[in-house]
């Protein structure tokens, strides 16, 4: 099989894993919460799988960039910005800090959800800007 296709499949599989963990971890903000803090069950596994999936997405994304000789469409830059928004929102939503209220974490989750939905819409629609 073509190596470009293999890397692309790994890239998209990691995106799917990241999306699954995004949804499952979001539940910890609604089910079994402890006062103003998220449900601590499975925290270590969520952190590990989230780190793994986002790392593989970035590494395979960079490999694909090299394979394409950085010849990208204009929407690719929007994709990177949305990805950075997604990452920074997730860092804030799940930061270990007793002073962050659940309502604030949930607001961050809304931002992250919009970024993730935007990312998926972008790669599906591949808008042409010229
Ligand atoms: C959650 C974030 C991301 C999602 C949902 C996503 C999704 C996808 C999908 C579905 C494809 C296949 C598109 C197609 O060929 O039709 C793809 C390809 C690609 N992605 Fe991502 N990606 C994400 C993050 C990244 C990041 C962070 C980078 C760069 C570091 C990146 C770089 C690339 C490149 C270079 C391709 C190759 C496109 C091609 O071969 O034509 N992606 N991505």
GROMACS .gro file of N, CA and C and ligand atoms in nm:
model
  433
    1UNK      N    1   0.084  -0.121   0.000
    1UNK     CA    2   0.000   0.000   0.000
    1UNK      C    3   0.087   0.126   0.000
    2UNK      N    4   0.040   0.227  -0.067
    2UNK     CA    5   0.111   0.354  -0.077
    2UNK      C    6   0.136   0.415   0.062
    3UNK      N    7   0.261   0.455   0.089
    3UNK     CA    8   0.300   0.502   0.223
    3UNK      C    9   0.222   0.629   0.263
    4UNK      N   10   0.193   0.713   0.163
    4UNK     CA   11   0.117   0.836   0.188
    4UNK      C   12  -0.022   0.802   0.241
    5UNK      N   13  -0.081   0.697   0.183
    5UNK     CA   14  -0.216   0.654   0.225
    5UNK      C   15  -0.210   0.595   0.366
    6UNK      N   16  -0.103   0.517   0.394
    6UNK     CA   17  -0.089   0.456   0.527
    6UNK      C   18  -0.081   0.565   0.634
    7UNK      N   19   0.003   0.667   0.609
    7UNK     CA   20   0.019   0.776   0.707
    7UNK      C   21  -0.114   0.850   0.724
    8UNK      N   22  -0.185   0.869   0.614
    8UNK     CA   23  -0.313   0.938   0.618
    8UNK      C   24  -0.415   0.858   0.702
    9UNK      N   25  -0.412   0.725   0.686
    9UNK     CA   26  -0.505   0.642   0.763
    9UNK      C   27  -0.471   0.650   0.912
   10UNK      N   28  -0.339   0.648   0.945
   10UNK     CA   29  -0.298   0.659   1.087
   10UNK      C   30  -0.344   0.795   1.140
   11UNK      N   31  -0.326   0.901   1.058
   11UNK     CA   32  -0.365   1.038   1.095
   11UNK      C   33  -0.516   1.041   1.128
   12UNK      N   34  -0.597   0.986   1.040
   12UNK     CA   35  -0.742   0.993   1.058
   12UNK      C   36  -0.789   0.902   1.172
   13UNK      N   37  -0.718   0.789   1.193
   13UNK     CA   38  -0.755   0.701   1.304
   13UNK      C   39  -0.727   0.772   1.437
   14UNK      N   40  -0.614   0.844   1.444
   14UNK     CA   41  -0.581   0.917   1.568
   14UNK      C   42  -0.682   1.030   1.591
   15UNK      N   43  -0.728   1.093   1.482
   15UNK     CA   44  -0.831   1.197   1.495
   15UNK      C   45  -0.958   1.135   1.554
   16UNK      N   46  -0.993   1.014   1.504
   16UNK     CA   47  -1.113   0.947   1.554
   16UNK      C   48  -1.097   0.914   1.703
   17UNK      N   49  -0.977   0.867   1.742
   17UNK     CA   50  -0.953   0.836   1.884
   17UNK      C   51  -0.962   0.964   1.967
   18UNK      N   52  -0.903   1.073   1.917
   18UNK     CA   53  -0.907   1.202   1.989
   18UNK      C   54  -1.051   1.248   2.008
   19UNK      N   55  -1.134   1.228   1.904
   19UNK     CA   56  -1.275   1.269   1.912
   19UNK      C   57  -1.349   1.184   2.016
   20UNK      N   58  -1.321   1.054   2.017
   20UNK     CA   59  -1.387   0.963   2.112
   20UNK      C   60  -1.352   1.004   2.256
   21UNK      N   61  -1.221   1.029   2.280
   21UNK     CA   62  -1.178   1.068   2.414
   21UNK      C   63  -1.234   1.205   2.451
   22UNK      N   64  -1.243   1.295   2.351
   22UNK     CA   65  -1.300   1.429   2.374
   22UNK      C   66  -1.442   1.414   2.431
   23UNK      N   67  -1.521   1.327   2.369
   23UNK     CA   68  -1.662   1.309   2.410
   23UNK      C   69  -1.668   1.239   2.547
   24UNK      N   70  -1.592   1.130   2.562
   24UNK     CA   71  -1.599   1.054   2.688
   24UNK      C   72  -1.550   1.138   2.805
   25UNK      N   73  -1.441   1.214   2.784
   25UNK     CA   74  -1.388   1.294   2.895
   25UNK      C   75  -1.483   1.409   2.930
   26UNK      N   76  -1.555   1.459   2.829
   26UNK     CA   77  -1.651   1.568   2.854
   26UNK      C   78  -1.757   1.522   2.955
   27UNK      N   79  -1.787   1.392   2.953
   27UNK     CA   80  -1.888   1.340   3.047
   27UNK      C   81  -1.845   1.359   3.191
   28UNK      N   82  -1.713   1.364   3.217
   28UNK     CA   83  -1.664   1.380   3.355
   28UNK      C   84  -1.699   1.518   3.410
   29UNK      N   85  -1.747   1.609   3.322
   29UNK     CA   86  -1.787   1.742   3.369
   29UNK      C   87  -1.936   1.744   3.405
   30UNK      N   88  -2.004   1.633   3.380
   30UNK     CA   89  -2.149   1.629   3.402
   30UNK      C   90  -2.192   1.513   3.491
   31UNK      N   91  -2.118   1.400   3.486
   31UNK     CA   92  -2.158   1.281   3.561
   31UNK      C   93  -2.056   1.253   3.671
   32UNK      N   94  -2.104   1.237   3.795
   32UNK     CA   95  -2.016   1.203   3.907
   32UNK      C   96  -1.920   1.313   3.946
   33UNK      N   97  -1.961   1.439   3.924
   33UNK     CA   98  -1.873   1.551   3.961
   33UNK      C   99  -1.863   1.560   4.114
   34UNK      N  100  -1.751   1.614   4.161
   34UNK     CA  101  -1.730   1.624   4.306
   34UNK      C  102  -1.720   1.771   4.343
   35UNK      N  103  -1.833   1.826   4.391
   35UNK     CA  104  -1.838   1.969   4.419
   35UNK      C  105  -1.821   2.045   4.289
   36UNK      N  106  -1.716   2.128   4.284
   36UNK     CA  107  -1.690   2.205   4.162
   36UNK      C  108  -1.585   2.138   4.072
   37UNK      N  109  -1.550   2.013   4.106
   37UNK     CA  110  -1.444   1.947   4.028
   37UNK      C  111  -1.498   1.831   3.944
   38UNK      N  112  -1.430   1.803   3.831
   38UNK     CA  113  -1.477   1.694   3.745
   38UNK      C  114  -1.468   1.558   3.814
   39UNK      N  115  -1.538   1.461   3.760
   39UNK     CA  116  -1.530   1.324   3.807
   39UNK      C  117  -1.385   1.274   3.790
   40UNK      N  118  -1.319   1.232   3.900
   40UNK     CA  119  -1.178   1.192   3.888
   40UNK      C  120  -1.156   1.053   3.829
   41UNK      N  121  -1.265   0.974   3.814
   41UNK     CA  122  -1.249   0.837   3.763
   41UNK      C  123  -1.189   0.835   3.622
   42UNK      N  124  -1.084   0.756   3.606
   42UNK     CA  125  -1.026   0.738   3.474
   42UNK      C  126  -0.941   0.854   3.426
   43UNK      N  127  -0.909   0.948   3.518
   43UNK     CA  128  -0.836   1.068   3.475
   43UNK      C  129  -0.703   1.033   3.407
   44UNK      N  130  -0.628   0.940   3.471
   44UNK     CA  131  -0.495   0.907   3.417
   44UNK      C  132  -0.508   0.847   3.276
   45UNK      N  133  -0.606   0.757   3.260
   45UNK     CA  134  -0.625   0.695   3.127
   45UNK      C  135  -0.666   0.800   3.024
   46UNK      N  136  -0.755   0.892   3.064
   46UNK     CA  137  -0.797   0.997   2.971
   46UNK      C  138  -0.679   1.084   2.930
   47UNK      N  139  -0.598   1.123   3.029
   47UNK     CA  140  -0.481   1.208   3.000
   47UNK      C  141  -0.387   1.135   2.904
   48UNK      N  142  -0.359   1.007   2.934
   48UNK     CA  143  -0.265   0.930   2.851
   48UNK      C  144  -0.317   0.918   2.708
   49UNK      N  145  -0.445   0.880   2.692
   49UNK     CA  146  -0.499   0.859   2.558
   49UNK      C  147  -0.511   0.990   2.480
   50UNK      N  148  -0.542   1.099   2.554
   50UNK     CA  149  -0.552   1.229   2.488
   50UNK      C  150  -0.414   1.274   2.437
   51UNK      N  151  -0.312   1.258   2.524
   51UNK     CA  152  -0.176   1.295   2.482
   51UNK      C  153  -0.134   1.211   2.362
   52UNK      N  154  -0.160   1.080   2.371
   52UNK     CA  155  -0.118   0.989   2.263
   52UNK      C  156  -0.185   1.029   2.131
   53UNK      N  157  -0.319   1.048   2.135
   53UNK     CA  158  -0.389   1.074   2.009
   53UNK      C  159  -0.347   1.207   1.948
   54UNK      N  160  -0.338   1.313   2.029
   54UNK     CA  161  -0.301   1.444   1.973
   54UNK      C  162  -0.156   1.441   1.922
   55UNK      N  163  -0.068   1.368   1.994
   55UNK     CA  164   0.072   1.360   1.950
   55UNK      C  165   0.081   1.290   1.814
   56UNK      N  166   0.008   1.179   1.799
   56UNK     CA  167   0.013   1.105   1.672
   56UNK      C  168  -0.048   1.190   1.561
   57UNK      N  169  -0.156   1.267   1.592
   57UNK     CA  170  -0.217   1.355   1.492
   57UNK      C  171  -0.112   1.456   1.442
   58UNK      N  172  -0.040   1.518   1.537
   58UNK     CA  173   0.058   1.621   1.499
   58UNK      C  174   0.174   1.558   1.421
   59UNK      N  175   0.228   1.446   1.473
   59UNK     CA  176   0.344   1.384   1.407
   59UNK      C  177   0.308   1.339   1.265
   60UNK      N  178   0.194   1.269   1.250
   60UNK     CA  179   0.155   1.223   1.115
   60UNK      C  180   0.119   1.343   1.026
   61UNK      N  181   0.061   1.448   1.087
   61UNK     CA  182   0.029   1.570   1.011
   61UNK      C  183   0.155   1.632   0.954
   62UNK      N  184   0.261   1.637   1.037
   62UNK     CA  185   0.388   1.697   0.992
   62UNK      C  186   0.451   1.607   0.883
   63UNK      N  187   0.444   1.474   0.902
   63UNK     CA  188   0.498   1.382   0.801
   63UNK      C  189   0.424   1.403   0.668
   64UNK      N  190   0.290   1.417   0.675
   64UNK     CA  191   0.211   1.440   0.552
   64UNK      C  192   0.251   1.571   0.485
   65UNK      N  193   0.279   1.671   0.571
   65UNK     CA  194   0.321   1.802   0.518
   65UNK      C  195   0.449   1.787   0.435
   66UNK      N  196   0.547   1.711   0.490
   66UNK     CA  197   0.673   1.688   0.419
   66UNK      C  198   0.647   1.611   0.290
   67UNK      N  199   0.558   1.509   0.298
   67UNK     CA  200   0.529   1.427   0.179
   67UNK      C  201   0.466   1.511   0.068
   68UNK      N  202   0.388   1.612   0.110
   68UNK     CA  203   0.323   1.700   0.011
   68UNK      C  204   0.412   1.818  -0.026
   69UNK      N  205   0.535   1.820   0.029
   69UNK     CA  206   0.630   1.930   0.007
   69UNK      C  207   0.569   2.064   0.046
   70UNK      N  208   0.491   2.063   0.155
   70UNK     CA  209   0.429   2.184   0.212
   70UNK      C  210   0.340   2.257   0.111
   71UNK      N  211   0.293   2.183   0.011
   71UNK     CA  212   0.205   2.243  -0.091
   71UNK      C  213   0.060   2.230  -0.040
   72UNK      N  214   0.017   2.328   0.043
   72UNK     CA  215  -0.114   2.317   0.108
   72UNK      C  216  -0.213   2.420   0.054
   73UNK      N  217  -0.341   2.389   0.073
   73UNK     CA  218  -0.448   2.482   0.033
   73UNK      C  219  -0.461   2.590   0.140
   74UNK      N  220  -0.521   2.707   0.105
   74UNK     CA  221  -0.535   2.814   0.205
   74UNK      C  222  -0.612   2.770   0.331
   75UNK      N  223  -0.711   2.679   0.316
   75UNK     CA  224  -0.788   2.637   0.435
   75UNK      C  225  -0.704   2.561   0.537
   76UNK      N  226  -0.588   2.511   0.493
   76UNK     CA  227  -0.503   2.438   0.586
   76UNK      C  228  -0.461   2.526   0.705
   77UNK      N  229  -0.441   2.657   0.678
   77UNK     CA  230  -0.398   2.748   0.786
   77UNK      C  231  -0.510   2.764   0.888
   78UNK      N  232  -0.636   2.766   0.839
   78UNK     CA  233  -0.751   2.772   0.930
   78UNK      C  234  -0.756   2.646   1.016
   79UNK      N  235  -0.720   2.534   0.955
   79UNK     CA  236  -0.719   2.406   1.026
   79UNK      C  237  -0.619   2.410   1.143
   80UNK      N  238  -0.501   2.464   1.117
   80UNK     CA  239  -0.399   2.471   1.222
   80UNK      C  240  -0.446   2.564   1.336
   81UNK      N  241  -0.508   2.679   1.298
   81UNK     CA  242  -0.556   2.772   1.402
   81UNK      C  243  -0.664   2.705   1.488
   82UNK      N  244  -0.759   2.637   1.422
   82UNK     CA  245  -0.864   2.568   1.497
   82UNK      C  246  -0.806   2.458   1.586
   83UNK      N  247  -0.701   2.390   1.535
   83UNK     CA  248  -0.638   2.284   1.615
   83UNK      C  249  -0.574   2.345   1.740
   84UNK      N  250  -0.511   2.461   1.726
   84UNK     CA  251  -0.450   2.528   1.842
   84UNK      C  252  -0.557   2.573   1.941
   85UNK      N  253  -0.671   2.621   1.889
   85UNK     CA  254  -0.783   2.660   1.975
   85UNK      C  255  -0.832   2.537   2.053
   86UNK      N  256  -0.845   2.425   1.980
   86UNK     CA  257  -0.890   2.300   2.044
   86UNK      C  258  -0.795   2.259   2.157
   87UNK      N  259  -0.664   2.259   2.128
   87UNK     CA  260  -0.566   2.218   2.229
   87UNK      C  261  -0.570   2.310   2.350
   88UNK      N  262  -0.571   2.442   2.326
   88UNK     CA  263  -0.565   2.534   2.441
   88UNK      C  264  -0.694   2.526   2.521
   89UNK      N  265  -0.809   2.503   2.455
   89UNK     CA  266  -0.933   2.492   2.532
   89UNK      C  267  -0.929   2.366   2.620
   90UNK      N  268  -0.878   2.257   2.565
   90UNK     CA  269  -0.873   2.133   2.643
   90UNK      C  270  -0.780   2.147   2.764
   91UNK      N  271  -0.669   2.219   2.744
   91UNK     CA  272  -0.575   2.238   2.855
   91UNK      C  273  -0.645   2.315   2.968
   92UNK      N  274  -0.723   2.417   2.932
   92UNK     CA  275  -0.792   2.498   3.034
   92UNK      C  276  -0.907   2.422   3.098
   93UNK      N  277  -0.981   2.346   3.018
   93UNK     CA  278  -1.098   2.273   3.071
   93UNK      C  279  -1.056   2.173   3.179
   94UNK      N  280  -0.943   2.104   3.157
   94UNK     CA  281  -0.906   1.995   3.249
   94UNK      C  282  -0.787   2.029   3.337
   95UNK      N  283  -0.752   2.157   3.347
   95UNK     CA  284  -0.640   2.199   3.431
   95UNK      C  285  -0.668   2.161   3.576
   96UNK      N  286  -0.564   2.108   3.645
   96UNK     CA  287  -0.580   2.073   3.786
   96UNK      C  288  -0.573   2.199   3.869
   97UNK      N  289  -0.688   2.261   3.896
   97UNK     CA  290  -0.691   2.386   3.972
   97UNK      C  291  -0.827   2.396   4.039
   98UNK      N  292  -0.824   2.389   4.172
   98UNK     CA  293  -0.949   2.387   4.250
   98UNK      C  294  -1.030   2.516   4.233
   99UNK      N  295  -0.963   2.624   4.185
   99UNK     CA  296  -1.033   2.753   4.172
   99UNK      C  297  -1.115   2.765   4.044
  100UNK      N  298  -1.097   2.670   3.952
  100UNK     CA  299  -1.175   2.676   3.828
  100UNK      C  300  -1.310   2.609   3.852
  101UNK      N  301  -1.419   2.685   3.828
  101UNK     CA  302  -1.554   2.633   3.852
  101UNK      C  303  -1.598   2.544   3.736
  102UNK      N  304  -1.693   2.454   3.768
  102UNK     CA  305  -1.744   2.364   3.662
  102UNK      C  306  -1.803   2.442   3.545
  103UNK      N  307  -1.873   2.554   3.580
  103UNK     CA  308  -1.934   2.635   3.472
  103UNK      C  309  -1.827   2.689   3.378
  104UNK      N  310  -1.711   2.726   3.434
  104UNK     CA  311  -1.601   2.776   3.350
  104UNK      C  312  -1.544   2.664   3.263
  105UNK      N  313  -1.532   2.545   3.323
  105UNK     CA  314  -1.480   2.430   3.247
  105UNK      C  315  -1.577   2.397   3.134
  106UNK      N  316  -1.709   2.402   3.164
  106UNK     CA  317  -1.808   2.369   3.060
  106UNK      C  318  -1.806   2.474   2.949
  107UNK      N  319  -1.782   2.599   2.986
  107UNK     CA  320  -1.774   2.704   2.883
  107UNK      C  321  -1.655   2.674   2.790
  108UNK      N  322  -1.543   2.630   2.849
  108UNK     CA  323  -1.426   2.593   2.770
  108UNK      C  324  -1.456   2.475   2.679
  109UNK      N  325  -1.540   2.385   2.729
  109UNK     CA  326  -1.579   2.268   2.651
  109UNK      C  327  -1.658   2.309   2.527
  110UNK      N  328  -1.743   2.412   2.542
  110UNK     CA  329  -1.820   2.463   2.428
  110UNK      C  330  -1.723   2.516   2.321
  111UNK      N  331  -1.623   2.591   2.366
  111UNK     CA  332  -1.523   2.646   2.272
  111UNK      C  333  -1.453   2.531   2.199
  112UNK      N  334  -1.409   2.429   2.276
  112UNK     CA  335  -1.340   2.314   2.217
  112UNK      C  336  -1.430   2.239   2.119
  113UNK      N  337  -1.560   2.226   2.154
  113UNK     CA  338  -1.654   2.154   2.066
  113UNK      C  339  -1.669   2.228   1.934
  114UNK      N  340  -1.681   2.363   1.942
  114UNK     CA  341  -1.696   2.442   1.819
  114UNK      C  342  -1.570   2.424   1.732
  115UNK      N  343  -1.452   2.426   1.798
  115UNK     CA  344  -1.327   2.410   1.722
  115UNK      C  345  -1.322   2.272   1.655
  116UNK      N  346  -1.360   2.167   1.728
  116UNK     CA  347  -1.354   2.031   1.673
  116UNK      C  348  -1.452   2.015   1.557
  117UNK      N  349  -1.577   2.066   1.577
  117UNK     CA  350  -1.678   2.058   1.470
  117UNK      C  351  -1.629   2.136   1.348
  118UNK      N  352  -1.570   2.255   1.374
  118UNK     CA  353  -1.517   2.338   1.265
  118UNK      C  354  -1.407   2.265   1.188
  119UNK      N  355  -1.320   2.195   1.263
  119UNK     CA  356  -1.210   2.120   1.200
  119UNK      C  357  -1.264   2.013   1.107
  120UNK      N  358  -1.363   1.938   1.158
  120UNK     CA  359  -1.417   1.828   1.079
  120UNK      C  360  -1.490   1.883   0.956
  121UNK      N  361  -1.565   1.994   0.976
  121UNK     CA  362  -1.635   2.056   0.863
  121UNK      C  363  -1.534   2.102   0.758
  122UNK      N  364  -1.424   2.162   0.806
  122UNK     CA  365  -1.320   2.214   0.717
  122UNK      C  366  -1.259   2.104   0.629
  123UNK      N  367  -1.221   1.991   0.693
  123UNK     CA  368  -1.156   1.885   0.615
  123UNK      C  369  -1.255   1.814   0.522
  124UNK      N  370  -1.385   1.823   0.555
  124UNK     CA  371  -1.485   1.761   0.467
  124UNK      C  372  -1.520   1.854   0.350
  125UNK      N  373  -1.539   1.984   0.382
  125UNK     CA  374  -1.583   2.080   0.278
  125UNK      C  375  -1.465   2.124   0.191
  126UNK      N  376  -1.344   2.135   0.252
  126UNK     CA  377  -1.224   2.186   0.183
  126UNK      C  378  -1.259   2.312   0.104
  127UNK      N  379  -1.297   2.420   0.174
  127UNK     CA  380  -1.343   2.540   0.103
  127UNK      C  381  -1.236   2.602   0.013
  128UNK      N  382  -1.280   2.656  -0.097
  128UNK     CA  383  -1.189   2.724  -0.191
  128UNK      C  384  -1.209   2.874  -0.172
  129UNK      N  385  -1.101   2.945  -0.144
  129UNK     CA  386  -1.112   3.087  -0.111
  129UNK      C  387  -1.081   3.181  -0.228
  130UNK      N  388  -1.052   3.126  -0.347
  130UNK     CA  389  -1.016   3.219  -0.455
  130UNK      C  390  -1.118   3.215  -0.567
  131LIG     C1  391  -0.820   1.736   1.507
  131LIG     C2  392  -0.742   1.786   1.413
  131LIG     C3  393  -0.733   1.730   1.273
  131LIG     C4  394  -0.829   1.671   1.195
  131LIG     C5  395  -0.977   1.650   1.227
  131LIG     C6  396  -0.763   1.631   1.073
  131LIG     C7  397  -0.826   1.563   0.970
  131LIG     C8  398  -0.766   1.524   0.853
  131LIG     C9  399  -0.828   1.446   0.749
  131LIG    C10  400  -0.970   1.389   0.755
  131LIG    C11  401  -0.738   1.432   0.649
  131LIG    C12  402  -0.758   1.362   0.515
  131LIG    C13  403  -0.813   1.464   0.421
  131LIG    C14  404  -0.825   1.416   0.279
  131LIG     O1  405  -0.726   1.374   0.221
  131LIG     O2  406  -0.935   1.424   0.225
  131LIG    C15  407  -0.619   1.503   0.689
  131LIG    C16  408  -0.506   1.515   0.610
  131LIG    C17  409  -0.396   1.590   0.644
  131LIG     N1  410  -0.373   1.653   0.765
  131LIG    FE1  411  -0.500   1.659   0.921
  131LIG     N2  412  -0.631   1.669   1.077
  131LIG    C18  413  -0.609   1.730   1.197
  131LIG    C19  414  -0.490   1.783   1.242
  131LIG    C20  415  -0.379   1.804   1.163
  131LIG    C21  416  -0.259   1.873   1.203
  131LIG    C22  417  -0.235   1.928   1.343
  131LIG    C23  418  -0.177   1.875   1.095
  131LIG    C24  419  -0.039   1.935   1.079
  131LIG    C25  420   0.053   1.934   1.171
  131LIG    C26  421  -0.244   1.808   0.987
  131LIG    C27  422  -0.194   1.792   0.859
  131LIG    C28  423  -0.253   1.721   0.758
  131LIG    C29  424  -0.196   1.701   0.626
  131LIG    C30  425  -0.065   1.761   0.576
  131LIG    C31  426  -0.284   1.619   0.556
  131LIG    C32  427  -0.261   1.563   0.415
  131LIG    C33  428  -0.358   1.612   0.315
  131LIG    C34  429  -0.329   1.546   0.181
  131LIG     O3  430  -0.256   1.447   0.174
  131LIG     O4  431  -0.379   1.599   0.083
  131LIG     N3  432  -0.366   1.765   1.031
  131LIG     N4  433  -0.637   1.557   0.813
   0.00000   0.00000   0.00000
